Amino acid sequence: MKIVRFDYKGKIRYGLIEGDKVHLVKGSIYDNELLCEDEYFDLDKIRLLAPTTPSKIVCVGLNYKDHAKELSMPIPDEPIIFLKPTSAIIGPDDDIQYPPSSQRVDYEAELAVIIGKVAKSVAPQKASEYILGYTCLNDVTARDLQKKDGQWTRAKSFDTFCPVGPCIATGIDSSNLEIKLLVNDQVRQSSNTADMIFGLDSLISFISSVMTLLPGDIIATGTPKGVGPLARNDSIKLIIEGVGALSNKII
Ligand code: MG
């Protein structure tokens, strides 16, 4: 299933993509059984939004072997985690704003996990029960400020620095998905989730031993090799197999 959050004439709702239509969801997408109303919308007449409104976005640093190699960094023995604020979230086709205080803004293509139910100190073997689905997330980063500050909060947290979408894809095997990022139609990142250092089971277990994860929360699982800078007016397209494409422009 592909769950979308959308705006139609100022009203925000959830639906399921069925061909070129969106089938309106009844109740909450976090209910045990997903039910639909007898109401459909044309995909081209609605505006897709970020598919979740999380309480937090937990990001994982350095989680692809090819990226660690590219940076000549040792493979970490525990995940490095940090937070992005929810105020940074934008949806498909929304613009990323280049902040005047940075001279170097990078893209980072990431597979994002959407949590489906309250998760606290979850054992790795049980972690998959807490996943609702997957989406694309661009962990936009002011690289110069990240280096300057040491702490990552400013570099990762500008408004618009967290494009998310286009849908929550459920029922897919996330262990072997192609992940790609294109800038102005040129491939800049091309990898596979199979190259991750810490798999989703161990990430959910590790993070939920630190903080309780709530339905809708996002875990951004790290970026593969090929990160690089963006220039104003670049078009960015992040594609994950089985999920879809997230397109944004930076202005
Ligand atoms: Mg990242």
Tab-separated table of C-alpha atoms and ligand atoms in Angstrom:
chain	number	residue	atom	x	y	z
A	1	MET	CA	0.000	0.000	0.000
A	2	LYS	CA	1.040	3.586	-0.549
A	3	ILE	CA	-0.399	5.937	2.059
A	4	VAL	CA	-0.433	9.653	1.269
A	5	ARG	CA	-1.328	12.739	3.262
A	6	PHE	CA	-2.928	15.349	1.057
A	7	ASP	CA	-4.624	18.711	0.847
A	8	TYR	CA	-7.795	19.075	-1.177
A	9	LYS	CA	-9.438	22.505	-1.046
A	10	GLY	CA	-7.816	23.309	2.293
A	11	LYS	CA	-8.791	20.064	4.007
A	12	ILE	CA	-5.937	17.729	5.018
A	13	ARG	CA	-6.585	13.986	4.970
A	14	TYR	CA	-4.980	10.597	4.390
A	15	GLY	CA	-5.586	8.298	1.453
A	16	LEU	CA	-4.300	5.249	-0.379
A	17	ILE	CA	-2.957	5.523	-3.916
A	18	GLU	CA	-4.990	3.347	-6.291
A	19	GLY	CA	-3.880	3.967	-9.896
A	20	ASP	CA	-4.455	7.646	-10.668
A	21	LYS	CA	-6.865	8.007	-7.725
A	22	VAL	CA	-6.529	8.450	-3.998
A	23	HIS	CA	-8.927	6.430	-1.845
A	24	LEU	CA	-9.889	8.323	1.321
A	25	VAL	CA	-8.818	6.623	4.579
A	26	LYS	CA	-11.395	6.258	7.347
A	27	GLY	CA	-10.071	6.856	10.881
A	28	SER	CA	-6.368	6.817	11.678
A	29	ILE	CA	-3.613	5.332	9.533
A	30	TYR	CA	-2.194	3.930	12.802
A	31	ASP	CA	-5.298	1.789	13.493
A	32	ASN	CA	-4.690	-1.960	13.359
A	33	GLU	CA	-6.800	-2.303	10.250
A	34	LEU	CA	-6.734	0.408	7.577
A	35	LEU	CA	-10.282	1.131	6.387
A	36	CYS	CA	-11.409	3.419	3.570
A	37	GLU	CA	-14.445	5.580	2.880
A	38	ASP	CA	-16.291	5.272	-0.404
A	39	GLU	CA	-14.655	8.494	-1.631
A	40	TYR	CA	-11.948	8.997	-4.251
A	41	PHE	CA	-9.866	11.978	-5.412
A	42	ASP	CA	-7.950	12.448	-8.649
A	43	LEU	CA	-4.215	12.335	-7.923
A	44	ASP	CA	-3.601	15.316	-10.198
A	45	LYS	CA	-6.161	17.465	-8.359
A	46	ILE	CA	-4.735	17.113	-4.851
A	47	ARG	CA	-1.546	18.425	-3.266
A	48	LEU	CA	0.635	15.803	-1.629
A	49	LEU	CA	2.057	16.752	1.769
A	50	ALA	CA	4.779	15.209	3.926
A	51	PRO	CA	3.116	11.860	4.728
A	52	THR	CA	3.473	12.112	8.513
A	53	THR	CA	3.422	14.745	11.269
A	54	PRO	CA	5.944	13.237	13.690
A	55	SER	CA	6.757	14.196	17.276
A	56	LYS	CA	10.430	13.873	16.292
A	57	ILE	CA	12.826	13.001	13.506
A	58	VAL	CA	15.688	10.795	14.671
A	59	CYS	CA	18.594	10.695	12.245
A	60	VAL	CA	21.463	8.256	12.022
A	61	GLY	CA	24.920	9.523	11.057
A	62	LEU	CA	27.349	7.385	9.048
A	63	ASN	CA	25.313	4.242	8.375
A	64	TYR	CA	26.530	3.120	4.933
A	65	LYS	CA	29.800	1.263	4.424
A	66	ASP	CA	30.440	2.996	1.068
A	67	HIS	CA	29.964	6.426	2.705
A	68	ALA	CA	32.312	5.587	5.627
A	69	LYS	CA	34.913	4.484	3.081
A	70	GLU	CA	34.456	7.665	1.035
A	71	LEU	CA	35.079	9.753	4.176
A	72	SER	CA	37.953	7.464	5.375
A	73	MET	CA	36.034	7.095	8.629
A	74	PRO	CA	36.148	3.918	10.728
A	75	ILE	CA	32.915	1.879	10.918
A	76	PRO	CA	31.228	3.033	14.158
A	77	ASP	CA	30.548	0.381	16.797
A	78	GLU	CA	27.269	2.028	17.857
A	79	PRO	CA	24.879	4.178	15.809
A	80	ILE	CA	25.487	7.935	16.061
A	81	ILE	CA	22.091	9.614	16.406
A	82	PHE	CA	20.879	13.198	16.312
A	83	LEU	CA	17.566	15.027	15.931
A	84	LYS	CA	16.115	17.294	13.293
A	85	PRO	CA	13.224	19.553	14.365
A	86	THR	CA	9.769	18.878	12.926
A	87	SER	CA	9.619	22.542	11.855
A	88	ALA	CA	12.157	21.660	9.116
A	89	ILE	CA	9.720	19.316	7.346
A	90	ILE	CA	8.482	20.126	3.861
A	91	GLY	CA	6.560	17.946	1.412
A	92	PRO	CA	6.910	16.882	-2.219
A	93	ASP	CA	7.568	19.780	-4.634
A	94	ASP	CA	8.040	22.306	-1.810
A	95	ASP	CA	11.136	24.506	-2.061
A	96	ILE	CA	14.232	24.177	0.124
A	97	GLN	CA	15.423	27.643	1.201
A	98	TYR	CA	19.178	28.250	0.955
A	99	PRO	CA	20.010	30.006	4.240
A	100	PRO	CA	22.017	33.244	3.908
A	101	SER	CA	24.315	32.148	6.783
A	102	SER	CA	25.678	29.144	4.834
A	103	GLN	CA	27.954	28.892	1.809
A	104	ARG	CA	27.706	25.123	1.510
A	105	VAL	CA	24.397	23.227	1.581
A	106	ASP	CA	24.488	19.473	0.852
A	107	TYR	CA	21.856	16.887	-0.042
A	108	GLU	CA	21.742	13.508	1.770
A	109	ALA	CA	19.392	10.858	0.353
A	110	GLU	CA	18.001	8.631	3.096
A	111	LEU	CA	15.488	5.844	3.587
A	112	ALA	CA	13.090	6.948	6.329
A	113	VAL	CA	11.205	4.556	8.578
A	114	ILE	CA	7.753	5.619	9.816
A	115	ILE	CA	6.917	4.210	13.248
A	116	GLY	CA	3.457	2.606	13.508
A	117	LYS	CA	2.974	2.210	17.270
A	118	VAL	CA	4.496	3.288	20.574
A	119	ALA	CA	7.970	1.747	20.821
A	120	LYS	CA	9.989	1.645	24.030
A	121	SER	CA	13.028	-0.615	24.604
A	122	VAL	CA	12.084	-2.859	21.699
A	123	ALA	CA	14.096	-6.036	21.159
A	124	PRO	CA	15.684	-6.275	17.695
A	125	GLN	CA	13.687	-9.434	16.906
A	126	LYS	CA	10.439	-7.516	17.523
A	127	ALA	CA	11.436	-4.254	15.802
A	128	SER	CA	9.661	-4.911	12.498
A	129	GLU	CA	6.292	-4.975	14.337
A	130	TYR	CA	6.741	-1.254	15.069
A	131	ILE	CA	7.266	-0.172	11.462
A	132	LEU	CA	4.303	1.262	9.584
A	133	GLY	CA	6.254	1.816	6.363
A	134	TYR	CA	8.946	3.719	4.504
A	135	THR	CA	9.452	6.986	2.712
A	136	CYS	CA	12.189	9.176	1.195
A	137	LEU	CA	13.906	11.855	3.283
A	138	ASN	CA	16.536	14.387	2.262
A	139	ASP	CA	18.695	15.225	5.311
A	140	VAL	CA	19.678	18.653	3.954
A	141	THR	CA	22.767	19.907	5.778
A	142	ALA	CA	24.673	23.210	5.950
A	143	ARG	CA	28.047	21.444	5.801
A	144	ASP	CA	30.140	24.524	6.604
A	145	LEU	CA	28.124	25.210	9.762
A	146	GLN	CA	28.268	21.546	10.772
A	147	LYS	CA	32.076	21.735	10.700
A	148	LYS	CA	32.218	25.147	12.364
A	149	ASP	CA	29.808	24.365	15.235
A	150	GLY	CA	30.884	20.842	16.158
A	151	GLN	CA	27.323	20.350	17.402
A	152	TRP	CA	25.049	19.602	14.441
A	153	THR	CA	21.847	21.307	15.521
A	154	ARG	CA	22.153	24.518	13.519
A	155	ALA	CA	23.481	22.801	10.380
A	156	LYS	CA	20.645	20.272	10.256
A	157	SER	CA	17.711	22.349	11.480
A	158	PHE	CA	16.979	25.249	9.142
A	159	ASP	CA	13.339	25.549	8.084
A	160	THR	CA	12.775	23.463	4.896
A	161	PHE	CA	15.863	21.248	5.561
A	162	CYS	CA	13.788	18.074	5.830
A	163	PRO	CA	11.904	17.178	2.624
A	164	VAL	CA	9.835	14.010	3.224
A	165	GLY	CA	7.594	11.950	0.931
A	166	PRO	CA	5.885	11.228	-1.370
A	167	CYS	CA	4.057	8.388	0.455
A	168	ILE	CA	4.411	5.802	3.196
A	169	ALA	CA	5.040	2.516	1.389
A	170	THR	CA	3.953	-0.453	3.480
A	171	GLY	CA	4.594	-4.174	3.137
A	172	ILE	CA	7.952	-3.874	1.354
A	173	ASP	CA	11.221	-5.579	2.271
A	174	SER	CA	13.531	-2.675	3.098
A	175	SER	CA	16.749	-4.710	3.277
A	176	ASN	CA	17.589	-4.541	-0.433
A	177	LEU	CA	16.256	-1.361	-2.040
A	178	GLU	CA	17.987	0.855	-4.581
A	179	ILE	CA	18.432	4.420	-3.327
A	180	LYS	CA	19.299	7.185	-5.743
A	181	LEU	CA	19.583	10.963	-5.762
A	182	LEU	CA	19.681	13.113	-8.888
A	183	VAL	CA	20.557	16.797	-9.114
A	184	ASN	CA	19.283	18.411	-12.332
A	185	ASP	CA	18.721	14.869	-13.710
A	186	GLN	CA	22.358	13.811	-13.049
A	187	VAL	CA	22.883	10.867	-10.710
A	188	ARG	CA	24.878	11.920	-7.633
A	189	GLN	CA	24.093	9.095	-5.215
A	190	SER	CA	23.354	5.518	-6.193
A	191	SER	CA	23.460	2.749	-3.622
A	192	ASN	CA	21.401	0.054	-1.968
A	193	THR	CA	20.001	-0.248	1.547
A	194	ALA	CA	21.827	-3.607	1.745
A	195	ASP	CA	25.016	-1.542	2.282
A	196	MET	CA	23.796	-0.206	5.666
A	197	ILE	CA	26.070	-0.727	8.670
A	198	PHE	CA	23.244	-0.960	11.250
A	199	GLY	CA	20.059	-2.587	9.975
A	200	LEU	CA	16.619	-1.298	10.888
A	201	ASP	CA	16.059	-3.892	13.614
A	202	SER	CA	19.135	-2.829	15.533
A	203	LEU	CA	18.449	0.893	14.891
A	204	ILE	CA	14.883	0.716	16.247
A	205	SER	CA	16.082	-1.288	19.240
A	206	PHE	CA	18.952	1.130	19.927
A	207	ILE	CA	16.908	4.329	19.516
A	208	SER	CA	13.885	3.037	21.469
A	209	SER	CA	16.218	2.180	24.367
A	210	VAL	CA	17.012	5.910	24.533
A	211	MET	CA	13.659	7.556	23.737
A	212	THR	CA	10.090	6.375	23.303
A	213	LEU	CA	9.079	6.413	19.660
A	214	LEU	CA	5.513	7.470	18.866
A	215	PRO	CA	3.279	6.660	15.901
A	216	GLY	CA	4.335	8.828	12.965
A	217	ASP	CA	7.879	9.390	14.239
A	218	ILE	CA	10.582	9.245	11.606
A	219	ILE	CA	13.941	7.493	11.688
A	220	ALA	CA	16.237	8.721	8.899
A	221	THR	CA	18.621	5.818	8.414
A	222	GLY	CA	21.718	7.577	7.057
A	223	THR	CA	22.997	8.446	3.614
A	224	PRO	CA	25.139	6.439	1.166
A	225	LYS	CA	28.235	7.730	-0.636
A	226	GLY	CA	28.159	10.637	-3.043
A	227	VAL	CA	26.988	13.495	-0.828
A	228	GLY	CA	27.739	16.883	-2.307
A	229	PRO	CA	26.746	20.522	-2.578
A	230	LEU	CA	23.646	22.142	-4.015
A	231	ALA	CA	23.370	25.476	-5.786
A	232	ARG	CA	20.358	27.780	-5.828
A	233	ASN	CA	17.756	26.674	-8.412
A	234	ASP	CA	18.966	23.060	-8.474
A	235	SER	CA	16.253	20.423	-8.847
A	236	ILE	CA	16.674	17.419	-6.565
A	237	LYS	CA	15.025	14.048	-7.063
A	238	LEU	CA	15.378	11.281	-4.487
A	239	ILE	CA	14.197	7.855	-5.652
A	240	ILE	CA	13.830	4.744	-3.496
A	241	GLU	CA	12.783	1.471	-5.076
A	242	GLY	CA	9.290	0.453	-3.981
A	243	VAL	CA	8.586	3.870	-2.457
A	244	GLY	CA	8.728	6.431	-5.274
A	245	ALA	CA	10.315	9.790	-5.988
A	246	LEU	CA	10.578	12.913	-3.865
A	247	SER	CA	11.259	16.075	-5.882
A	248	ASN	CA	12.211	19.485	-4.516
A	249	LYS	CA	14.002	22.586	-5.702
A	250	ILE	CA	16.430	24.735	-3.697
A	251	ILE	CA	16.010	28.470	-3.986
B	1	MG	MG	22.144	12.242	7.179
